[in-house]
Amino acid sequence: MSSDLFMPSTETIFTQESEGTMIVNMGPQHPSTHGVLRVICELDGETIVKAKCVIGYLHTGMEKEAEYQTYHKCVVMTDRMDYLNANGNNLAHALAVEKLLGIEVPKRGQYLRVILAELSRLASHCVWLGTHALDMGAMTPFFYI
């Protein structure tokens, strides 16, 4: 694998073609985005003429890091993969480890896992709905959902 894959790109995304346009970098950490995203915009006044999305800033290499950890230490790492639905990632990791080790979880534990996973998923969706409403100018759903 080439080491150039992990180096920042130095290519020119946009060239300023006409007089009066301006190129603006939005991100990778901009207050108006709800995640890590970089958008390179070419503006003509307040009108966006071109936009180039640059993704991949959220990749943290946790999969590779997990290869060098014991299975019980990876639970802490899976918490941090998605801060809104940490239980879902923990559940996926626990199910994989249990399958590899041949462990059978009691029915009560399985039910509790499903309840926690669904509550986490519901909370994640509520935050998604609230932030999208917040982007449109409605503050009430974000603060009261």
Short mmCIF file of N, CA and C in Angstrom, two decimals:
data_model
loop_
_atom_site.label_atom_id
_atom_site.label_comp_id
_atom_site.label_asym_id
_atom_site.label_seq_id
_atom_site.Cartn_x
_atom_site.Cartn_y
_atom_site.Cartn_z
N MET A 1 0.84 -1.16 0.00
CA MET A 1 0.00 0.00 0.00
C MET A 1 0.89 1.24 0.00
N SER A 2 0.51 2.21 -0.75
CA SER A 2 1.30 3.41 -0.90
C SER A 2 1.16 4.31 0.32
N SER A 3 2.26 4.94 0.71
CA SER A 3 2.20 5.87 1.84
C SER A 3 1.55 7.18 1.42
N ASP A 4 1.44 7.44 0.11
CA ASP A 4 0.79 8.66 -0.37
C ASP A 4 -0.70 8.68 -0.04
N LEU A 5 -1.25 7.51 0.26
CA LEU A 5 -2.67 7.40 0.55
C LEU A 5 -3.05 8.20 1.80
N PHE A 6 -2.14 8.33 2.74
CA PHE A 6 -2.44 8.99 4.00
C PHE A 6 -1.89 10.41 4.07
N MET A 7 -1.28 10.87 3.01
CA MET A 7 -0.75 12.22 2.99
C MET A 7 -1.82 13.20 2.52
N PRO A 8 -1.81 14.44 3.02
CA PRO A 8 -2.80 15.41 2.57
C PRO A 8 -2.62 15.71 1.08
N SER A 9 -3.73 15.91 0.42
CA SER A 9 -3.70 16.19 -1.01
C SER A 9 -3.23 17.61 -1.25
N THR A 10 -2.36 17.78 -2.24
CA THR A 10 -1.88 19.11 -2.58
C THR A 10 -2.39 19.56 -3.94
N GLU A 11 -3.33 18.79 -4.50
CA GLU A 11 -3.86 19.16 -5.81
C GLU A 11 -4.75 20.39 -5.71
N THR A 12 -4.84 21.13 -6.80
CA THR A 12 -5.69 22.31 -6.85
C THR A 12 -7.12 21.87 -7.12
N ILE A 13 -8.02 22.18 -6.22
CA ILE A 13 -9.42 21.79 -6.37
C ILE A 13 -10.12 22.73 -7.35
N PHE A 14 -10.07 24.01 -7.08
CA PHE A 14 -10.67 25.02 -7.94
C PHE A 14 -9.61 26.04 -8.31
N THR A 15 -9.71 26.56 -9.48
CA THR A 15 -8.90 27.71 -9.85
C THR A 15 -9.85 28.88 -10.02
N GLN A 16 -9.42 30.03 -9.60
CA GLN A 16 -10.29 31.20 -9.69
C GLN A 16 -10.36 31.60 -11.16
N GLU A 17 -11.50 31.30 -11.79
CA GLU A 17 -11.62 31.49 -13.23
C GLU A 17 -12.04 32.91 -13.60
N SER A 18 -13.00 33.43 -12.93
CA SER A 18 -13.52 34.74 -13.33
C SER A 18 -13.32 35.75 -12.21
N GLU A 19 -13.33 36.99 -12.60
CA GLU A 19 -13.20 38.08 -11.64
C GLU A 19 -14.47 38.16 -10.81
N GLY A 20 -14.33 38.35 -9.53
CA GLY A 20 -15.50 38.50 -8.68
C GLY A 20 -15.88 37.23 -7.94
N THR A 21 -15.27 36.09 -8.27
CA THR A 21 -15.56 34.88 -7.50
C THR A 21 -14.51 34.72 -6.40
N MET A 22 -14.91 34.04 -5.37
CA MET A 22 -14.02 33.84 -4.24
C MET A 22 -14.12 32.37 -3.81
N ILE A 23 -12.99 31.79 -3.43
CA ILE A 23 -12.97 30.41 -2.96
C ILE A 23 -12.87 30.42 -1.45
N VAL A 24 -13.80 29.70 -0.80
CA VAL A 24 -13.88 29.69 0.66
C VAL A 24 -13.84 28.24 1.14
N ASN A 25 -13.00 27.98 2.13
CA ASN A 25 -12.95 26.67 2.79
C ASN A 25 -13.93 26.69 3.95
N MET A 26 -14.87 25.75 3.95
CA MET A 26 -15.77 25.60 5.09
C MET A 26 -15.44 24.28 5.74
N GLY A 27 -14.79 24.33 6.86
CA GLY A 27 -14.44 23.10 7.55
C GLY A 27 -12.95 22.90 7.60
N PRO A 28 -12.49 21.78 8.04
CA PRO A 28 -13.26 20.60 8.39
C PRO A 28 -14.01 20.69 9.70
N GLN A 29 -13.82 21.72 10.50
CA GLN A 29 -14.60 21.84 11.73
C GLN A 29 -15.26 23.20 11.73
N HIS A 30 -16.47 23.23 11.20
CA HIS A 30 -17.22 24.47 11.09
C HIS A 30 -18.45 24.36 11.99
N PRO A 31 -18.82 25.42 12.67
CA PRO A 31 -19.95 25.32 13.59
C PRO A 31 -21.27 24.94 12.94
N SER A 32 -21.41 25.15 11.65
CA SER A 32 -22.70 24.85 11.01
C SER A 32 -22.81 23.40 10.57
N THR A 33 -21.76 22.62 10.67
CA THR A 33 -21.83 21.21 10.26
C THR A 33 -21.95 20.32 11.48
N HIS A 34 -22.70 19.24 11.35
CA HIS A 34 -22.91 18.32 12.47
C HIS A 34 -22.11 17.06 12.25
N GLY A 35 -20.87 17.20 12.08
CA GLY A 35 -19.97 16.10 11.81
C GLY A 35 -18.71 16.70 11.21
N VAL A 36 -17.81 15.87 10.82
CA VAL A 36 -16.55 16.37 10.29
C VAL A 36 -16.62 16.30 8.77
N LEU A 37 -16.72 17.46 8.15
CA LEU A 37 -16.86 17.57 6.70
C LEU A 37 -16.15 18.84 6.27
N ARG A 38 -15.53 18.78 5.11
CA ARG A 38 -14.91 19.97 4.54
C ARG A 38 -15.57 20.23 3.20
N VAL A 39 -16.01 21.45 2.99
CA VAL A 39 -16.60 21.85 1.72
C VAL A 39 -15.80 23.02 1.19
N ILE A 40 -15.32 22.89 -0.04
CA ILE A 40 -14.60 23.98 -0.69
C ILE A 40 -15.59 24.63 -1.65
N CYS A 41 -15.94 25.87 -1.37
CA CYS A 41 -16.98 26.57 -2.13
C CYS A 41 -16.38 27.68 -2.98
N GLU A 42 -16.89 27.80 -4.21
CA GLU A 42 -16.58 28.96 -5.03
C GLU A 42 -17.81 29.84 -5.02
N LEU A 43 -17.64 31.07 -4.56
CA LEU A 43 -18.76 31.99 -4.38
C LEU A 43 -18.71 33.12 -5.37
N ASP A 44 -19.88 33.49 -5.86
CA ASP A 44 -20.04 34.71 -6.65
C ASP A 44 -20.98 35.60 -5.85
N GLY A 45 -20.41 36.47 -5.05
CA GLY A 45 -21.22 37.23 -4.10
C GLY A 45 -21.66 36.30 -2.99
N GLU A 46 -22.99 36.10 -2.86
CA GLU A 46 -23.52 35.17 -1.87
C GLU A 46 -24.05 33.90 -2.52
N THR A 47 -23.83 33.74 -3.82
CA THR A 47 -24.29 32.56 -4.54
C THR A 47 -23.16 31.55 -4.67
N ILE A 48 -23.45 30.30 -4.33
CA ILE A 48 -22.46 29.24 -4.47
C ILE A 48 -22.45 28.79 -5.93
N VAL A 49 -21.30 28.93 -6.58
CA VAL A 49 -21.15 28.54 -7.98
C VAL A 49 -20.73 27.07 -8.07
N LYS A 50 -19.74 26.68 -7.27
CA LYS A 50 -19.26 25.29 -7.23
C LYS A 50 -19.05 24.90 -5.77
N ALA A 51 -19.18 23.61 -5.51
CA ALA A 51 -18.90 23.10 -4.17
C ALA A 51 -18.27 21.73 -4.30
N LYS A 52 -17.19 21.51 -3.60
CA LYS A 52 -16.49 20.22 -3.60
C LYS A 52 -16.45 19.72 -2.17
N CYS A 53 -17.09 18.56 -1.92
CA CYS A 53 -17.10 17.97 -0.58
C CYS A 53 -15.88 17.08 -0.41
N VAL A 54 -15.21 17.22 0.70
CA VAL A 54 -14.06 16.38 1.03
C VAL A 54 -14.43 15.61 2.29
N ILE A 55 -14.54 14.28 2.16
CA ILE A 55 -14.94 13.45 3.28
C ILE A 55 -13.76 12.62 3.76
N GLY A 56 -13.93 11.94 4.87
CA GLY A 56 -12.89 11.05 5.37
C GLY A 56 -12.18 11.56 6.59
N TYR A 57 -12.59 12.70 7.12
CA TYR A 57 -11.92 13.24 8.30
C TYR A 57 -12.28 12.50 9.57
N LEU A 58 -13.35 11.71 9.53
CA LEU A 58 -13.80 11.03 10.73
C LEU A 58 -13.10 9.70 10.95
N HIS A 59 -12.41 9.19 9.93
CA HIS A 59 -11.74 7.90 10.07
C HIS A 59 -10.61 8.03 11.08
N THR A 60 -10.65 7.21 12.11
CA THR A 60 -9.68 7.32 13.19
C THR A 60 -8.74 6.13 13.29
N GLY A 61 -8.92 5.11 12.46
CA GLY A 61 -8.05 3.96 12.49
C GLY A 61 -8.31 3.03 13.66
N MET A 62 -9.52 3.04 14.20
CA MET A 62 -9.83 2.20 15.36
C MET A 62 -9.77 0.72 15.03
N GLU A 63 -10.09 0.37 13.80
CA GLU A 63 -10.05 -1.05 13.42
C GLU A 63 -8.63 -1.59 13.54
N LYS A 64 -7.67 -0.82 13.08
CA LYS A 64 -6.27 -1.24 13.16
C LYS A 64 -5.80 -1.26 14.62
N GLU A 65 -6.20 -0.26 15.38
CA GLU A 65 -5.83 -0.20 16.79
C GLU A 65 -6.40 -1.39 17.56
N ALA A 66 -7.60 -1.82 17.20
CA ALA A 66 -8.25 -2.95 17.89
C ALA A 66 -7.51 -4.26 17.65
N GLU A 67 -6.76 -4.35 16.56
CA GLU A 67 -5.99 -5.57 16.29
C GLU A 67 -4.92 -5.82 17.34
N TYR A 68 -4.49 -4.79 18.03
CA TYR A 68 -3.41 -4.91 19.01
C TYR A 68 -3.91 -4.87 20.45
N GLN A 69 -5.22 -4.92 20.65
CA GLN A 69 -5.81 -4.88 21.99
C GLN A 69 -6.46 -6.22 22.31
N THR A 70 -6.63 -6.48 23.59
CA THR A 70 -7.42 -7.65 23.98
C THR A 70 -8.90 -7.30 23.80
N TYR A 71 -9.75 -8.32 23.72
CA TYR A 71 -11.15 -8.07 23.38
C TYR A 71 -11.88 -7.21 24.39
N HIS A 72 -11.53 -7.31 25.67
CA HIS A 72 -12.24 -6.49 26.66
C HIS A 72 -11.79 -5.03 26.65
N LYS A 73 -10.62 -4.74 26.11
CA LYS A 73 -10.17 -3.34 26.01
C LYS A 73 -10.80 -2.63 24.82
N CYS A 74 -11.31 -3.38 23.87
CA CYS A 74 -11.91 -2.78 22.68
C CYS A 74 -13.28 -2.17 22.95
N VAL A 75 -13.91 -2.56 24.04
CA VAL A 75 -15.24 -2.01 24.37
C VAL A 75 -15.15 -0.50 24.56
N VAL A 76 -14.09 -0.03 25.18
CA VAL A 76 -13.89 1.40 25.38
C VAL A 76 -13.74 2.11 24.04
N MET A 77 -13.08 1.45 23.10
CA MET A 77 -12.89 2.06 21.78
C MET A 77 -14.20 2.11 21.00
N THR A 78 -15.02 1.06 21.11
CA THR A 78 -16.27 1.06 20.36
C THR A 78 -17.25 2.10 20.90
N ASP A 79 -17.10 2.48 22.16
CA ASP A 79 -17.91 3.59 22.70
C ASP A 79 -17.69 4.87 21.92
N ARG A 80 -16.48 5.10 21.49
CA ARG A 80 -16.11 6.37 20.89
C ARG A 80 -16.32 6.42 19.38
N MET A 81 -16.76 5.34 18.78
CA MET A 81 -16.99 5.34 17.33
C MET A 81 -18.21 6.19 16.97
N ASP A 82 -19.23 6.14 17.79
CA ASP A 82 -20.44 6.93 17.56
C ASP A 82 -20.93 7.40 18.92
N TYR A 83 -20.77 8.67 19.19
CA TYR A 83 -21.07 9.17 20.53
C TYR A 83 -22.56 9.15 20.85
N LEU A 84 -23.42 9.04 19.85
CA LEU A 84 -24.86 9.01 20.11
C LEU A 84 -25.40 7.60 20.27
N ASN A 85 -24.75 6.63 19.67
CA ASN A 85 -25.25 5.25 19.74
C ASN A 85 -24.11 4.32 20.14
N ALA A 86 -23.50 4.60 21.27
CA ALA A 86 -22.38 3.78 21.73
C ALA A 86 -22.82 2.36 22.05
N ASN A 87 -24.04 2.19 22.55
CA ASN A 87 -24.52 0.85 22.88
C ASN A 87 -24.62 -0.04 21.64
N GLY A 88 -24.97 0.54 20.51
CA GLY A 88 -25.06 -0.25 19.28
C GLY A 88 -23.71 -0.80 18.86
N ASN A 89 -22.67 0.03 18.97
CA ASN A 89 -21.33 -0.44 18.63
C ASN A 89 -20.82 -1.45 19.64
N ASN A 90 -21.11 -1.22 20.92
CA ASN A 90 -20.71 -2.19 21.94
C ASN A 90 -21.40 -3.52 21.73
N LEU A 91 -22.66 -3.48 21.34
CA LEU A 91 -23.42 -4.71 21.10
C LEU A 91 -22.82 -5.48 19.93
N ALA A 92 -22.48 -4.79 18.86
CA ALA A 92 -21.88 -5.47 17.71
C ALA A 92 -20.56 -6.14 18.10
N HIS A 93 -19.74 -5.43 18.87
CA HIS A 93 -18.47 -6.00 19.32
C HIS A 93 -18.69 -7.20 20.24
N ALA A 94 -19.61 -7.05 21.19
CA ALA A 94 -19.88 -8.14 22.13
C ALA A 94 -20.42 -9.38 21.41
N LEU A 95 -21.30 -9.18 20.44
CA LEU A 95 -21.85 -10.32 19.69
C LEU A 95 -20.75 -11.05 18.92
N ALA A 96 -19.82 -10.28 18.34
CA ALA A 96 -18.72 -10.91 17.60
C ALA A 96 -17.81 -11.70 18.53
N VAL A 97 -17.47 -11.13 19.68
CA VAL A 97 -16.60 -11.82 20.64
C VAL A 97 -17.29 -13.07 21.18
N GLU A 98 -18.57 -12.96 21.50
CA GLU A 98 -19.30 -14.12 22.02
C GLU A 98 -19.39 -15.24 20.98
N LYS A 99 -19.57 -14.87 19.74
CA LYS A 99 -19.63 -15.89 18.69
C LYS A 99 -18.28 -16.59 18.53
N LEU A 100 -17.20 -15.81 18.59
CA LEU A 100 -15.87 -16.40 18.46
C LEU A 100 -15.52 -17.30 19.64
N LEU A 101 -15.95 -16.91 20.84
CA LEU A 101 -15.64 -17.69 22.04
C LEU A 101 -16.68 -18.76 22.35
N GLY A 102 -17.78 -18.77 21.61
CA GLY A 102 -18.83 -19.76 21.84
C GLY A 102 -19.60 -19.53 23.13
N ILE A 103 -19.80 -18.29 23.50
CA ILE A 103 -20.51 -17.95 24.73
C ILE A 103 -21.99 -17.76 24.43
N GLU A 104 -22.84 -18.35 25.26
CA GLU A 104 -24.29 -18.19 25.13
C GLU A 104 -24.78 -17.24 26.22
N VAL A 105 -25.44 -16.17 25.81
CA VAL A 105 -25.95 -15.17 26.75
C VAL A 105 -27.36 -15.56 27.16
N PRO A 106 -27.71 -15.44 28.44
CA PRO A 106 -29.07 -15.77 28.89
C PRO A 106 -30.11 -14.87 28.21
N LYS A 107 -31.34 -15.37 28.14
CA LYS A 107 -32.43 -14.63 27.49
C LYS A 107 -32.63 -13.25 28.11
N ARG A 108 -32.54 -13.16 29.42
CA ARG A 108 -32.73 -11.87 30.09
C ARG A 108 -31.69 -10.86 29.61
N GLY A 109 -30.45 -11.29 29.49
CA GLY A 109 -29.39 -10.42 28.98
C GLY A 109 -29.63 -10.00 27.54
N GLN A 110 -30.14 -10.93 26.73
CA GLN A 110 -30.44 -10.60 25.33
C GLN A 110 -31.55 -9.55 25.25
N TYR A 111 -32.59 -9.70 26.08
CA TYR A 111 -33.67 -8.72 26.09
C TYR A 111 -33.18 -7.35 26.54
N LEU A 112 -32.36 -7.32 27.58
CA LEU A 112 -31.82 -6.04 28.07
C LEU A 112 -30.96 -5.36 27.01
N ARG A 113 -30.19 -6.15 26.28
CA ARG A 113 -29.37 -5.59 25.21
C ARG A 113 -30.22 -4.95 24.13
N VAL A 114 -31.28 -5.63 23.73
CA VAL A 114 -32.15 -5.09 22.68
C VAL A 114 -32.82 -3.80 23.16
N ILE A 115 -33.27 -3.78 24.41
CA ILE A 115 -33.90 -2.57 24.95
C ILE A 115 -32.91 -1.41 24.95
N LEU A 116 -31.69 -1.63 25.43
CA LEU A 116 -30.68 -0.57 25.45
C LEU A 116 -30.31 -0.10 24.05
N ALA A 117 -30.17 -1.04 23.12
CA ALA A 117 -29.83 -0.68 21.75
C ALA A 117 -30.94 0.16 21.11
N GLU A 118 -32.19 -0.21 21.35
CA GLU A 118 -33.30 0.55 20.77
C GLU A 118 -33.44 1.93 21.41
N LEU A 119 -33.21 2.04 22.71
CA LEU A 119 -33.25 3.35 23.35
C LEU A 119 -32.13 4.26 22.83
N SER A 120 -30.96 3.69 22.61
CA SER A 120 -29.84 4.48 22.06
C SER A 120 -30.14 4.91 20.63
N ARG A 121 -30.72 4.01 19.86
CA ARG A 121 -31.08 4.34 18.48
C ARG A 121 -32.13 5.44 18.45
N LEU A 122 -33.11 5.35 19.33
CA LEU A 122 -34.16 6.37 19.41
C LEU A 122 -33.56 7.73 19.78
N ALA A 123 -32.67 7.75 20.75
CA ALA A 123 -32.02 9.01 21.15
C ALA A 123 -31.20 9.59 20.01
N SER A 124 -30.51 8.73 19.28
CA SER A 124 -29.71 9.17 18.14
C SER A 124 -30.60 9.81 17.07
N HIS A 125 -31.74 9.19 16.80
CA HIS A 125 -32.65 9.73 15.80
C HIS A 125 -33.28 11.05 16.27
N CYS A 126 -33.54 11.18 17.55
CA CYS A 126 -34.08 12.44 18.08
C CYS A 126 -33.07 13.58 17.93
N VAL A 127 -31.80 13.29 18.18
CA VAL A 127 -30.77 14.32 17.99
C VAL A 127 -30.66 14.68 16.52
N TRP A 128 -30.74 13.68 15.63
CA TRP A 128 -30.70 13.96 14.19
C TRP A 128 -31.85 14.87 13.80
N LEU A 129 -33.06 14.54 14.24
CA LEU A 129 -34.24 15.34 13.90
C LEU A 129 -34.11 16.75 14.47
N GLY A 130 -33.66 16.85 15.70
CA GLY A 130 -33.51 18.16 16.33
C GLY A 130 -32.47 19.04 15.65
N THR A 131 -31.33 18.47 15.26
CA THR A 131 -30.30 19.28 14.61
C THR A 131 -30.72 19.72 13.21
N HIS A 132 -31.47 18.89 12.51
CA HIS A 132 -31.96 19.31 11.19
C HIS A 132 -33.00 20.42 11.33
N ALA A 133 -33.86 20.32 12.33
CA ALA A 133 -34.82 21.40 12.58
C ALA A 133 -34.07 22.66 13.01
N LEU A 134 -33.02 22.50 13.79
CA LEU A 134 -32.21 23.64 14.22
C LEU A 134 -31.56 24.34 13.03
N ASP A 135 -31.13 23.56 12.04
CA ASP A 135 -30.54 24.15 10.83
C ASP A 135 -31.55 24.98 10.05
N MET A 136 -32.83 24.63 10.19
CA MET A 136 -33.87 25.38 9.48
C MET A 136 -34.41 26.54 10.32
N GLY A 137 -33.89 26.72 11.52
CA GLY A 137 -34.28 27.85 12.35
C GLY A 137 -35.23 27.52 13.48
N ALA A 138 -35.59 26.27 13.64
CA ALA A 138 -36.51 25.90 14.72
C ALA A 138 -35.70 25.38 15.90
N MET A 139 -35.68 26.14 16.98
CA MET A 139 -34.89 25.73 18.14
C MET A 139 -35.66 24.82 19.09
N THR A 140 -36.97 24.90 19.09
CA THR A 140 -37.78 24.14 20.03
C THR A 140 -37.58 22.63 19.93
N PRO A 141 -37.60 22.02 18.73
CA PRO A 141 -37.44 20.55 18.68
C PRO A 141 -36.11 20.08 19.26
N PHE A 142 -35.05 20.84 19.04
CA PHE A 142 -33.74 20.42 19.54
C PHE A 142 -33.69 20.44 21.07
N PHE A 143 -34.32 21.42 21.67
CA PHE A 143 -34.24 21.55 23.12
C PHE A 143 -35.29 20.75 23.87
N TYR A 144 -36.39 20.35 23.20
CA TYR A 144 -37.47 19.69 23.93
C TYR A 144 -37.79 18.29 23.46
N ILE A 145 -37.14 17.78 22.41
CA ILE A 145 -37.41 16.39 21.98
C ILE A 145 -36.66 15.46 22.89
#
